[in-house]
Amino acid sequence: MSTATIASPISFRLADFTAGLRLDAVPTPVVQRAKHLMLDAIGCAFAARQEEFAARIARSVARLAGPGPRSVVGLPHRLPLRDAALVNGMLMHGLDYDDTHAAGIIHLTVSTLPAGLATAAHVGASGAELLTAYIAGVETGARIATVAKGGFHEAGFHPTGVVGAFASSLVAGRLMKLTPARLAGAQGIALSLASGSLQFIEDGSWTKRIHPGWAAACGIGAASLAADDFPAPPEAYEGRFGLFRTHLAPHLYEKADLSLATAGLDRAWEIENVAVKPFPACHLVHGCADAAIALHRAGLDPERVRSIQALVPEGVVKAVCEPVANKRRPKNDYDAKFSLPYAIASGLIRGRLGVAEFLPAAYAEPRIERLMDKVAYAIDPQTTFPRHYTGEVVVTLDDGRVLRNRVAVNRGNPDLPLSNPEIEAKYFENCAVSLDQGAASRIRDAILALEAIADARELEALLAAEARAEATA
């Protein structure tokens, strides 16, 4: 029975949508895109498996949790349910190469997919049930994040961690076959568990890497409590101490639009508004990175550059432009991923911004540092942010000539999307770091035929078998 009316709390309406979603009612292109987003995240996990952060968090979690029944993508570990989801989320997000819902400014796949993979294997759900739950999670999470209109970031919260917990509670709850009333309760419980601070931006700390996995684990815990009818507040979002009033300052709350939390459910598909990254860096630098690369390809001589001005949306300044001195001297790879001066310098000098460009030798190169010192920023009055992560790079040469390139729509954006074949190519490139072509192909084929998998444990076993085979080769 439906729990919601037009006057119902938002959590009731999202619960009804999640419980009632049928895969055969989702347009085929949306289903195909959903599977490719899942594939992209799994490729990112395999690319991250040999990184130091992966070893540290896996070691830390295993020390506390001990062995369990669930597998981890890309690593030969077996962990308890929520701990596997935590590590999977960290792996998928750790390189900052995962997808972003444009308007919500949120990485949703890396919380909802880990929650779905672990819970589906735990309950023996089918591949089709996993896919349906994942779609529900992205559709609901994207809407919740969009309400804030970028306000979470301005207030210092990371919506990937905060909103991801709510979306993951719906994913896990759907796979646990919770009633709409219990799905609503799971969101109320998630309100007390959701977290994620942007303080990492100040010094390149690793805490952001934890956010989506923690959100997945919180969502699974919230759904389990809701399954036992644990009383929870129904107005998780719009209440006096609900998500939006507590996580947005008054002036930001005034700009929020709560109607967006449920707008277009069953009619518009936010999965089509998810951007896939062409660069393993904060999405907010992509416009200027592409503009700088275009200037490099046009023949710009970096040695003749006198000054550089980047035109950026006001909403990206705190994340990638300030403090200016810090952004011009990234201390580690994560610092570099959130440095607009570095993205521009690498683009102008090398014409690229790939995984290799985030090694210490790359971002500490003297000629890169000299160019970063010449980068200043100004607010772009023409931006269409957050719909597009725009960027313009204006270079003044030593003879006074001015060269410029503007990116009005960043590559990967829903208005200039990477195609599904391009996502597959990115997946194989990421897997090549640690998997052979045959293993990567077997995983790709399984994800793209997910509806044919009778038990999600088959997919879990495939991911684990390939990881262990490569780890012991």
PDB file of C-alpha atoms in Angstrom, residues 107-397:
ATOM      1  CA  HIS A 107      29.187  11.109  -6.577  1.00  0.00           C
ATOM      2  CA  LEU A 108      26.320   8.645  -6.183  1.00  0.00           C
ATOM      3  CA  THR A 109      27.431   5.419  -7.827  1.00  0.00           C
ATOM      4  CA  VAL A 110      30.276   5.013  -5.344  1.00  0.00           C
ATOM      5  CA  SER A 111      27.910   4.809  -2.372  1.00  0.00           C
ATOM      6  CA  THR A 112      24.817   3.198  -3.888  1.00  0.00           C
ATOM      7  CA  LEU A 113      26.690   0.504  -5.827  1.00  0.00           C
ATOM      8  CA  PRO A 114      28.773  -0.687  -2.844  1.00  0.00           C
ATOM      9  CA  ALA A 115      25.611  -0.766  -0.726  1.00  0.00           C
ATOM     10  CA  GLY A 116      23.838  -2.682  -3.474  1.00  0.00           C
ATOM     11  CA  LEU A 117      26.634  -5.168  -4.206  1.00  0.00           C
ATOM     12  CA  ALA A 118      27.074  -6.144  -0.571  1.00  0.00           C
ATOM     13  CA  THR A 119      23.376  -6.290   0.297  1.00  0.00           C
ATOM     14  CA  ALA A 120      22.392  -8.143  -2.878  1.00  0.00           C
ATOM     15  CA  ALA A 121      24.996 -10.824  -2.195  1.00  0.00           C
ATOM     16  CA  HIS A 122      23.920 -10.969   1.460  1.00  0.00           C
ATOM     17  CA  VAL A 123      20.263 -11.646   0.635  1.00  0.00           C
ATOM     18  CA  GLY A 124      20.838 -13.597  -2.591  1.00  0.00           C
ATOM     19  CA  ALA A 125      19.092 -11.037  -4.802  1.00  0.00           C
ATOM     20  CA  SER A 126      19.186 -11.364  -8.565  1.00  0.00           C
ATOM     21  CA  GLY A 127      21.190  -9.181 -10.900  1.00  0.00           C
ATOM     22  CA  ALA A 128      17.966  -7.534 -12.042  1.00  0.00           C
ATOM     23  CA  GLU A 129      17.030  -6.724  -8.434  1.00  0.00           C
ATOM     24  CA  LEU A 130      20.485  -5.242  -7.835  1.00  0.00           C
ATOM     25  CA  LEU A 131      20.183  -3.120 -10.976  1.00  0.00           C
ATOM     26  CA  THR A 132      16.700  -1.898 -10.017  1.00  0.00           C
ATOM     27  CA  ALA A 133      17.829  -0.950  -6.505  1.00  0.00           C
ATOM     28  CA  TYR A 134      20.852   0.889  -7.895  1.00  0.00           C
ATOM     29  CA  ILE A 135      18.680   2.884 -10.295  1.00  0.00           C
ATOM     30  CA  ALA A 136      16.341   3.789  -7.432  1.00  0.00           C
ATOM     31  CA  GLY A 137      19.295   4.945  -5.347  1.00  0.00           C
ATOM     32  CA  VAL A 138      20.698   7.221  -8.030  1.00  0.00           C
ATOM     33  CA  GLU A 139      17.285   8.663  -8.887  1.00  0.00           C
ATOM     34  CA  THR A 140      16.450   9.486  -5.266  1.00  0.00           C
ATOM     35  CA  GLY A 141      19.914  10.591  -4.200  1.00  0.00           C
ATOM     36  CA  ALA A 142      20.307  12.907  -7.177  1.00  0.00           C
ATOM     37  CA  ARG A 143      17.046  14.654  -6.338  1.00  0.00           C
ATOM     38  CA  ILE A 144      17.903  15.045  -2.655  1.00  0.00           C
ATOM     39  CA  ALA A 145      21.278  16.587  -3.529  1.00  0.00           C
ATOM     40  CA  THR A 146      19.807  18.884  -6.180  1.00  0.00           C
ATOM     41  CA  VAL A 147      17.491  20.516  -3.617  1.00  0.00           C
ATOM     42  CA  ALA A 148      20.481  22.308  -2.063  1.00  0.00           C
ATOM     43  CA  LYS A 149      21.603  23.936  -5.348  1.00  0.00           C
ATOM     44  CA  GLY A 150      25.245  23.615  -4.353  1.00  0.00           C
ATOM     45  CA  GLY A 151      24.550  24.776  -0.809  1.00  0.00           C
ATOM     46  CA  PHE A 152      26.004  21.693   0.881  1.00  0.00           C
ATOM     47  CA  HIS A 153      29.441  22.550  -0.482  1.00  0.00           C
ATOM     48  CA  GLU A 154      29.114  26.200   0.537  1.00  0.00           C
ATOM     49  CA  ALA A 155      28.257  25.090   4.072  1.00  0.00           C
ATOM     50  CA  GLY A 156      31.286  22.770   4.208  1.00  0.00           C
ATOM     51  CA  PHE A 157      29.495  19.437   3.779  1.00  0.00           C
ATOM     52  CA  HIS A 158      30.322  16.804   1.172  1.00  0.00           C
ATOM     53  CA  PRO A 159      26.998  15.615  -0.301  1.00  0.00           C
ATOM     54  CA  THR A 160      28.610  12.370  -1.467  1.00  0.00           C
ATOM     55  CA  GLY A 161      28.911  11.322   2.160  1.00  0.00           C
ATOM     56  CA  VAL A 162      25.834  13.048   3.516  1.00  0.00           C
ATOM     57  CA  VAL A 163      23.212  12.385   0.838  1.00  0.00           C
ATOM     58  CA  GLY A 164      24.845   9.089  -0.091  1.00  0.00           C
ATOM     59  CA  ALA A 165      23.724   7.629   3.246  1.00  0.00           C
ATOM     60  CA  PHE A 166      20.061   8.346   2.460  1.00  0.00           C
ATOM     61  CA  ALA A 167      20.311   6.959  -1.072  1.00  0.00           C
ATOM     62  CA  SER A 168      22.126   3.859   0.192  1.00  0.00           C
ATOM     63  CA  SER A 169      19.458   3.240   2.815  1.00  0.00           C
ATOM     64  CA  LEU A 170      16.922   3.048  -0.015  1.00  0.00           C
ATOM     65  CA  VAL A 171      19.124   0.743  -2.087  1.00  0.00           C
ATOM     66  CA  ALA A 172      19.723  -1.639   0.805  1.00  0.00           C
ATOM     67  CA  GLY A 173      16.112  -1.413   1.941  1.00  0.00           C
ATOM     68  CA  ARG A 174      14.794  -2.234  -1.518  1.00  0.00           C
ATOM     69  CA  LEU A 175      17.035  -5.319  -1.681  1.00  0.00           C
ATOM     70  CA  MET A 176      15.854  -6.324   1.800  1.00  0.00           C
ATOM     71  CA  LYS A 177      12.291  -6.010   0.457  1.00  0.00           C
ATOM     72  CA  LEU A 178      11.257  -3.450   3.062  1.00  0.00           C
ATOM     73  CA  THR A 179       7.748  -2.025   2.915  1.00  0.00           C
ATOM     74  CA  PRO A 180       7.363   1.647   1.952  1.00  0.00           C
ATOM     75  CA  ALA A 181       6.785   2.530   5.619  1.00  0.00           C
ATOM     76  CA  ARG A 182      10.044   0.860   6.607  1.00  0.00           C
ATOM     77  CA  LEU A 183      11.893   2.474   3.696  1.00  0.00           C
ATOM     78  CA  ALA A 184      10.709   5.826   5.011  1.00  0.00           C
ATOM     79  CA  GLY A 185      11.992   4.842   8.437  1.00  0.00           C
ATOM     80  CA  ALA A 186      15.380   3.908   6.990  1.00  0.00           C
ATOM     81  CA  GLN A 187      15.768   7.479   5.722  1.00  0.00           C
ATOM     82  CA  GLY A 188      14.863   8.838   9.140  1.00  0.00           C
ATOM     83  CA  ILE A 189      17.553   6.653  10.688  1.00  0.00           C
ATOM     84  CA  ALA A 190      20.079   7.721   8.032  1.00  0.00           C
ATOM     85  CA  LEU A 191      19.559  11.310   9.187  1.00  0.00           C
ATOM     86  CA  SER A 192      21.440  10.462  12.399  1.00  0.00           C
ATOM     87  CA  LEU A 193      24.213   8.607  10.589  1.00  0.00           C
ATOM     88  CA  ALA A 194      25.031  10.727   7.524  1.00  0.00           C
ATOM     89  CA  SER A 195      28.295  12.666   7.560  1.00  0.00           C
ATOM     90  CA  GLY A 196      31.017  14.171   5.408  1.00  0.00           C
ATOM     91  CA  SER A 197      33.141  17.302   5.926  1.00  0.00           C
ATOM     92  CA  LEU A 198      35.011  19.256   3.247  1.00  0.00           C
ATOM     93  CA  GLN A 199      37.875  20.099   5.624  1.00  0.00           C
ATOM     94  CA  PHE A 200      40.122  17.745   3.604  1.00  0.00           C
ATOM     95  CA  ILE A 201      40.305  20.468   0.948  1.00  0.00           C
ATOM     96  CA  GLU A 202      42.571  22.515   3.216  1.00  0.00           C
ATOM     97  CA  ASP A 203      45.513  20.127   3.044  1.00  0.00           C
ATOM     98  CA  GLY A 204      44.733  17.196   0.737  1.00  0.00           C
ATOM     99  CA  SER A 205      43.822  14.838   3.580  1.00  0.00           C
ATOM    100  CA  TRP A 206      42.498  11.409   2.657  1.00  0.00           C
ATOM    101  CA  THR A 207      39.211  11.624   4.566  1.00  0.00           C
ATOM    102  CA  LYS A 208      37.152  12.362   1.438  1.00  0.00           C
ATOM    103  CA  ARG A 209      38.022   8.890   0.192  1.00  0.00           C
ATOM    104  CA  ILE A 210      36.108   7.410   3.119  1.00  0.00           C
ATOM    105  CA  HIS A 211      32.855   9.303   2.507  1.00  0.00           C
ATOM    106  CA  PRO A 212      31.016   7.155  -0.063  1.00  0.00           C
ATOM    107  CA  GLY A 213      31.921   3.850   1.573  1.00  0.00           C
ATOM    108  CA  TRP A 214      30.881   5.162   4.973  1.00  0.00           C
ATOM    109  CA  ALA A 215      27.614   6.336   3.411  1.00  0.00           C
ATOM    110  CA  ALA A 216      27.051   2.848   1.988  1.00  0.00           C
ATOM    111  CA  ALA A 217      27.707   1.230   5.363  1.00  0.00           C
ATOM    112  CA  CYS A 218      25.408   3.720   7.113  1.00  0.00           C
ATOM    113  CA  GLY A 219      22.662   3.045   4.586  1.00  0.00           C
ATOM    114  CA  ILE A 220      22.876  -0.701   5.116  1.00  0.00           C
ATOM    115  CA  GLY A 221      22.735  -0.241   8.897  1.00  0.00           C
ATOM    116  CA  ALA A 222      19.783   2.133   8.625  1.00  0.00           C
ATOM    117  CA  ALA A 223      17.851  -0.318   6.462  1.00  0.00           C
ATOM    118  CA  SER A 224      18.508  -3.164   8.872  1.00  0.00           C
ATOM    119  CA  LEU A 225      17.246  -1.136  11.823  1.00  0.00           C
ATOM    120  CA  ALA A 226      14.192  -0.104   9.828  1.00  0.00           C
ATOM    121  CA  ALA A 227      13.473  -3.769   9.085  1.00  0.00           C
ATOM    122  CA  ASP A 228      12.883  -4.203  12.817  1.00  0.00           C
ATOM    123  CA  ASP A 229      10.580  -1.157  12.934  1.00  0.00           C
ATOM    124  CA  PHE A 230      13.070   0.990  14.801  1.00  0.00           C
ATOM    125  CA  PRO A 231      11.166   4.277  15.326  1.00  0.00           C
ATOM    126  CA  ALA A 232      12.589   7.119  13.227  1.00  0.00           C
ATOM    127  CA  PRO A 233      11.540  10.693  12.378  1.00  0.00           C
ATOM    128  CA  PRO A 234       9.368  10.847   9.254  1.00  0.00           C
ATOM    129  CA  GLU A 235      10.405  14.380   8.271  1.00  0.00           C
ATOM    130  CA  ALA A 236      14.022  13.442   7.623  1.00  0.00           C
ATOM    131  CA  TYR A 237      14.501  16.184   5.054  1.00  0.00           C
ATOM    132  CA  GLU A 238      12.096  19.062   5.693  1.00  0.00           C
ATOM    133  CA  GLY A 239      11.746  18.796   9.474  1.00  0.00           C
ATOM    134  CA  ARG A 240      12.803  21.485  11.944  1.00  0.00           C
ATOM    135  CA  PHE A 241      16.029  19.547  12.509  1.00  0.00           C
ATOM    136  CA  GLY A 242      15.919  17.677   9.199  1.00  0.00           C
ATOM    137  CA  LEU A 243      18.700  17.424   6.641  1.00  0.00           C
ATOM    138  CA  PHE A 244      18.247  20.735   4.885  1.00  0.00           C
ATOM    139  CA  ARG A 245      17.773  22.992   7.895  1.00  0.00           C
ATOM    140  CA  THR A 246      20.723  21.499   9.768  1.00  0.00           C
ATOM    141  CA  HIS A 247      23.143  21.257   6.836  1.00  0.00           C
ATOM    142  CA  LEU A 248      22.391  24.576   5.143  1.00  0.00           C
ATOM    143  CA  ALA A 249      22.901  28.015   6.685  1.00  0.00           C
ATOM    144  CA  PRO A 250      19.717  30.141   6.705  1.00  0.00           C
ATOM    145  CA  HIS A 251      20.671  32.063   3.562  1.00  0.00           C
ATOM    146  CA  LEU A 252      21.425  28.790   1.753  1.00  0.00           C
ATOM    147  CA  TYR A 253      18.221  27.171   2.985  1.00  0.00           C
ATOM    148  CA  GLU A 254      16.266  30.076   1.512  1.00  0.00           C
ATOM    149  CA  LYS A 255      17.678  29.238  -1.913  1.00  0.00           C
ATOM    150  CA  ALA A 256      16.870  25.526  -1.630  1.00  0.00           C
ATOM    151  CA  ASP A 257      13.882  24.088  -3.470  1.00  0.00           C
ATOM    152  CA  LEU A 258      12.365  21.139  -1.601  1.00  0.00           C
ATOM    153  CA  SER A 259      10.056  20.350  -4.506  1.00  0.00           C
ATOM    154  CA  LEU A 260      13.094  19.078  -6.439  1.00  0.00           C
ATOM    155  CA  ALA A 261      13.405  16.145  -4.023  1.00  0.00           C
ATOM    156  CA  THR A 262      10.490  14.377  -5.699  1.00  0.00           C
ATOM    157  CA  ALA A 263      10.137  16.230  -9.009  1.00  0.00           C
ATOM    158  CA  GLY A 264       9.653  14.019 -12.051  1.00  0.00           C
ATOM    159  CA  LEU A 265       9.818  10.663 -10.295  1.00  0.00           C
ATOM    160  CA  ASP A 266       8.814   7.957 -12.791  1.00  0.00           C
ATOM    161  CA  ARG A 267       8.880  10.535 -15.617  1.00  0.00           C
ATOM    162  CA  ALA A 268      12.381  12.028 -15.796  1.00  0.00           C
ATOM    163  CA  TRP A 269      15.516   9.973 -15.243  1.00  0.00           C
ATOM    164  CA  GLU A 270      18.391  11.621 -13.419  1.00  0.00           C
ATOM    165  CA  ILE A 271      20.759   8.830 -14.497  1.00  0.00           C
ATOM    166  CA  GLU A 272      20.804  10.650 -17.822  1.00  0.00           C
ATOM    167  CA  ASN A 273      22.209  13.683 -15.972  1.00  0.00           C
ATOM    168  CA  VAL A 274      25.178  11.841 -14.499  1.00  0.00           C
ATOM    169  CA  ALA A 275      28.533  12.942 -15.891  1.00  0.00           C
ATOM    170  CA  VAL A 276      31.371  10.467 -16.434  1.00  0.00           C
ATOM    171  CA  LYS A 277      34.835  11.896 -15.845  1.00  0.00           C
ATOM    172  CA  PRO A 278      37.488  12.039 -18.568  1.00  0.00           C
ATOM    173  CA  PHE A 279      40.055  13.169 -15.957  1.00  0.00           C
ATOM    174  CA  PRO A 280      40.866  11.614 -12.531  1.00  0.00           C
ATOM    175  CA  ALA A 281      40.438  14.924 -10.714  1.00  0.00           C
ATOM    176  CA  CYS A 282      37.765  17.018  -9.050  1.00  0.00           C
ATOM    177  CA  HIS A 283      35.041  17.651 -11.604  1.00  0.00           C
ATOM    178  CA  LEU A 284      35.173  21.368 -10.828  1.00  0.00           C
ATOM    179  CA  VAL A 285      38.536  21.753 -12.629  1.00  0.00           C
ATOM    180  CA  HIS A 286      37.502  19.920 -15.791  1.00  0.00           C
ATOM    181  CA  GLY A 287      36.334  22.935 -17.783  1.00  0.00           C
ATOM    182  CA  CYS A 288      39.618  24.813 -17.332  1.00  0.00           C
ATOM    183  CA  ALA A 289      41.637  21.610 -17.832  1.00  0.00           C
ATOM    184  CA  ASP A 290      40.000  21.069 -21.218  1.00  0.00           C
ATOM    185  CA  ALA A 291      40.516  24.734 -22.129  1.00  0.00           C
ATOM    186  CA  ALA A 292      44.219  24.533 -21.233  1.00  0.00           C
ATOM    187  CA  ILE A 293      44.658  21.318 -23.215  1.00  0.00           C
ATOM    188  CA  ALA A 294      43.053  22.984 -26.235  1.00  0.00           C
ATOM    189  CA  LEU A 295      45.552  25.868 -25.999  1.00  0.00           C
ATOM    190  CA  HIS A 296      48.419  23.372 -25.770  1.00  0.00           C
ATOM    191  CA  ARG A 297      47.208  21.599 -28.905  1.00  0.00           C
ATOM    192  CA  ALA A 298      46.957  24.958 -30.686  1.00  0.00           C
ATOM    193  CA  GLY A 299      50.704  25.380 -30.228  1.00  0.00           C
ATOM    194  CA  LEU A 300      51.014  27.617 -27.161  1.00  0.00           C
ATOM    195  CA  ASP A 301      54.609  27.928 -25.899  1.00  0.00           C
ATOM    196  CA  PRO A 302      54.507  27.706 -22.057  1.00  0.00           C
ATOM    197  CA  GLU A 303      57.888  29.463 -21.804  1.00  0.00           C
ATOM    198  CA  ARG A 304      56.352  32.633 -23.235  1.00  0.00           C
ATOM    199  CA  VAL A 305      53.496  32.861 -20.749  1.00  0.00           C
ATOM    200  CA  ARG A 306      53.466  36.056 -18.686  1.00  0.00           C
ATOM    201  CA  SER A 307      50.193  35.517 -16.809  1.00  0.00           C
ATOM    202  CA  ILE A 308      47.131  33.261 -16.762  1.00  0.00           C
ATOM    203  CA  GLN A 309      43.612  34.103 -15.703  1.00  0.00           C
ATOM    204  CA  ALA A 310      41.017  31.391 -15.170  1.00  0.00           C
ATOM    205  CA  LEU A 311      37.340  32.326 -15.327  1.00  0.00           C
ATOM    206  CA  VAL A 312      35.417  30.007 -13.014  1.00  0.00           C
ATOM    207  CA  PRO A 313      31.940  29.703 -11.454  1.00  0.00           C
ATOM    208  CA  GLU A 314      31.696  31.261  -8.014  1.00  0.00           C
ATOM    209  CA  GLY A 315      30.535  27.930  -6.615  1.00  0.00           C
ATOM    210  CA  VAL A 316      33.875  26.207  -7.290  1.00  0.00           C
ATOM    211  CA  VAL A 317      36.165  28.774  -5.655  1.00  0.00           C
ATOM    212  CA  LYS A 318      36.306  27.306  -2.149  1.00  0.00           C
ATOM    213  CA  ALA A 319      37.045  23.829  -3.453  1.00  0.00           C
ATOM    214  CA  VAL A 320      39.668  24.363  -6.160  1.00  0.00           C
ATOM    215  CA  CYS A 321      40.891  28.000  -6.096  1.00  0.00           C
ATOM    216  CA  GLU A 322      41.535  28.906  -2.461  1.00  0.00           C
ATOM    217  CA  PRO A 323      43.691  29.250  -0.462  1.00  0.00           C
ATOM    218  CA  VAL A 324      45.672  30.401  -3.489  1.00  0.00           C
ATOM    219  CA  ALA A 325      49.113  29.627  -2.045  1.00  0.00           C
ATOM    220  CA  ASN A 326      48.070  26.073  -1.179  1.00  0.00           C
ATOM    221  CA  LYS A 327      46.521  25.453  -4.581  1.00  0.00           C
ATOM    222  CA  ARG A 328      49.748  26.542  -6.279  1.00  0.00           C
ATOM    223  CA  ARG A 329      51.788  24.011  -4.278  1.00  0.00           C
ATOM    224  CA  PRO A 330      49.854  20.750  -3.887  1.00  0.00           C
ATOM    225  CA  LYS A 331      51.364  18.605  -1.148  1.00  0.00           C
ATOM    226  CA  ASN A 332      50.101  15.257  -2.399  1.00  0.00           C
ATOM    227  CA  ASP A 333      48.032  13.674  -5.143  1.00  0.00           C
ATOM    228  CA  TYR A 334      44.715  14.569  -3.536  1.00  0.00           C
ATOM    229  CA  ASP A 335      45.786  18.166  -3.136  1.00  0.00           C
ATOM    230  CA  ALA A 336      46.661  18.171  -6.838  1.00  0.00           C
ATOM    231  CA  LYS A 337      43.255  16.777  -7.786  1.00  0.00           C
ATOM    232  CA  PHE A 338      41.642  19.849  -6.185  1.00  0.00           C
ATOM    233  CA  SER A 339      44.072  22.410  -7.588  1.00  0.00           C
ATOM    234  CA  LEU A 340      42.884  24.586 -10.464  1.00  0.00           C
ATOM    235  CA  PRO A 341      46.401  26.009 -11.020  1.00  0.00           C
ATOM    236  CA  TYR A 342      47.773  22.478 -11.378  1.00  0.00           C
ATOM    237  CA  ALA A 343      45.060  21.348 -13.801  1.00  0.00           C
ATOM    238  CA  ILE A 344      45.764  24.385 -15.983  1.00  0.00           C
ATOM    239  CA  ALA A 345      49.552  24.083 -15.790  1.00  0.00           C
ATOM    240  CA  SER A 346      49.511  20.391 -16.663  1.00  0.00           C
ATOM    241  CA  GLY A 347      47.106  21.037 -19.526  1.00  0.00           C
ATOM    242  CA  LEU A 348      49.182  23.901 -20.971  1.00  0.00           C
ATOM    243  CA  ILE A 349      52.546  22.158 -20.664  1.00  0.00           C
ATOM    244  CA  ARG A 350      51.696  18.492 -21.279  1.00  0.00           C
ATOM    245  CA  GLY A 351      48.322  18.577 -23.000  1.00  0.00           C
ATOM    246  CA  ARG A 352      46.942  15.955 -20.630  1.00  0.00           C
ATOM    247  CA  LEU A 353      45.674  15.317 -17.102  1.00  0.00           C
ATOM    248  CA  GLY A 354      45.673  11.561 -16.592  1.00  0.00           C
ATOM    249  CA  VAL A 355      46.517   9.147 -13.790  1.00  0.00           C
ATOM    250  CA  ALA A 356      50.267   9.626 -14.337  1.00  0.00           C
ATOM    251  CA  GLU A 357      49.902  13.379 -13.818  1.00  0.00           C
ATOM    252  CA  PHE A 358      49.060  12.809 -10.153  1.00  0.00           C
ATOM    253  CA  LEU A 359      52.343  11.166  -9.263  1.00  0.00           C
ATOM    254  CA  PRO A 360      54.626  13.312  -7.046  1.00  0.00           C
ATOM    255  CA  ALA A 361      57.190  13.829  -9.802  1.00  0.00           C
ATOM    256  CA  ALA A 362      54.475  15.308 -12.015  1.00  0.00           C
ATOM    257  CA  TYR A 363      52.898  17.908  -9.736  1.00  0.00           C
ATOM    258  CA  ALA A 364      56.250  18.931  -8.174  1.00  0.00           C
ATOM    259  CA  GLU A 365      58.033  19.455 -11.494  1.00  0.00           C
ATOM    260  CA  PRO A 366      59.779  22.878 -11.437  1.00  0.00           C
ATOM    261  CA  ARG A 367      58.374  24.117 -14.749  1.00  0.00           C
ATOM    262  CA  ILE A 368      54.865  23.158 -13.564  1.00  0.00           C
ATOM    263  CA  GLU A 369      55.398  25.079 -10.324  1.00  0.00           C
ATOM    264  CA  ARG A 370      56.585  28.150 -12.220  1.00  0.00           C
ATOM    265  CA  LEU A 371      53.445  28.100 -14.345  1.00  0.00           C
ATOM    266  CA  MET A 372      51.143  27.524 -11.360  1.00  0.00           C
ATOM    267  CA  ASP A 373      52.521  30.719  -9.829  1.00  0.00           C
ATOM    268  CA  LYS A 374      51.151  32.635 -12.831  1.00  0.00           C
ATOM    269  CA  VAL A 375      47.570  31.362 -12.462  1.00  0.00           C
ATOM    270  CA  ALA A 376      44.956  33.691 -10.966  1.00  0.00           C
ATOM    271  CA  TYR A 377      41.185  33.356 -11.067  1.00  0.00           C
ATOM    272  CA  ALA A 378      38.133  35.552 -11.560  1.00  0.00           C
ATOM    273  CA  ILE A 379      34.412  34.837 -11.380  1.00  0.00           C
ATOM    274  CA  ASP A 380      32.845  33.922 -14.707  1.00  0.00           C
ATOM    275  CA  PRO A 381      29.713  36.063 -15.268  1.00  0.00           C
ATOM    276  CA  GLN A 382      28.537  33.837 -18.130  1.00  0.00           C
ATOM    277  CA  THR A 383      28.670  30.483 -16.355  1.00  0.00           C
ATOM    278  CA  THR A 384      25.788  28.011 -16.452  1.00  0.00           C
ATOM    279  CA  PHE A 385      27.088  26.196 -13.358  1.00  0.00           C
ATOM    280  CA  PRO A 386      26.054  23.788 -11.895  1.00  0.00           C
ATOM    281  CA  ARG A 387      24.418  22.498 -15.065  1.00  0.00           C
ATOM    282  CA  HIS A 388      27.816  22.838 -16.736  1.00  0.00           C
ATOM    283  CA  TYR A 389      31.239  22.977 -15.077  1.00  0.00           C
ATOM    284  CA  THR A 390      32.423  25.819 -17.274  1.00  0.00           C
ATOM    285  CA  GLY A 391      35.959  27.128 -17.560  1.00  0.00           C
ATOM    286  CA  GLU A 392      37.878  29.713 -19.542  1.00  0.00           C
ATOM    287  CA  VAL A 393      41.651  30.110 -19.645  1.00  0.00           C
ATOM    288  CA  VAL A 394      43.083  33.464 -20.739  1.00  0.00           C
ATOM    289  CA  VAL A 395      46.842  33.515 -21.357  1.00  0.00           C
ATOM    290  CA  THR A 396      48.879  36.697 -21.796  1.00  0.00           C
ATOM    291  CA  LEU A 397      52.200  36.124 -23.570  1.00  0.00           C
TER     292      LEU A 397
END
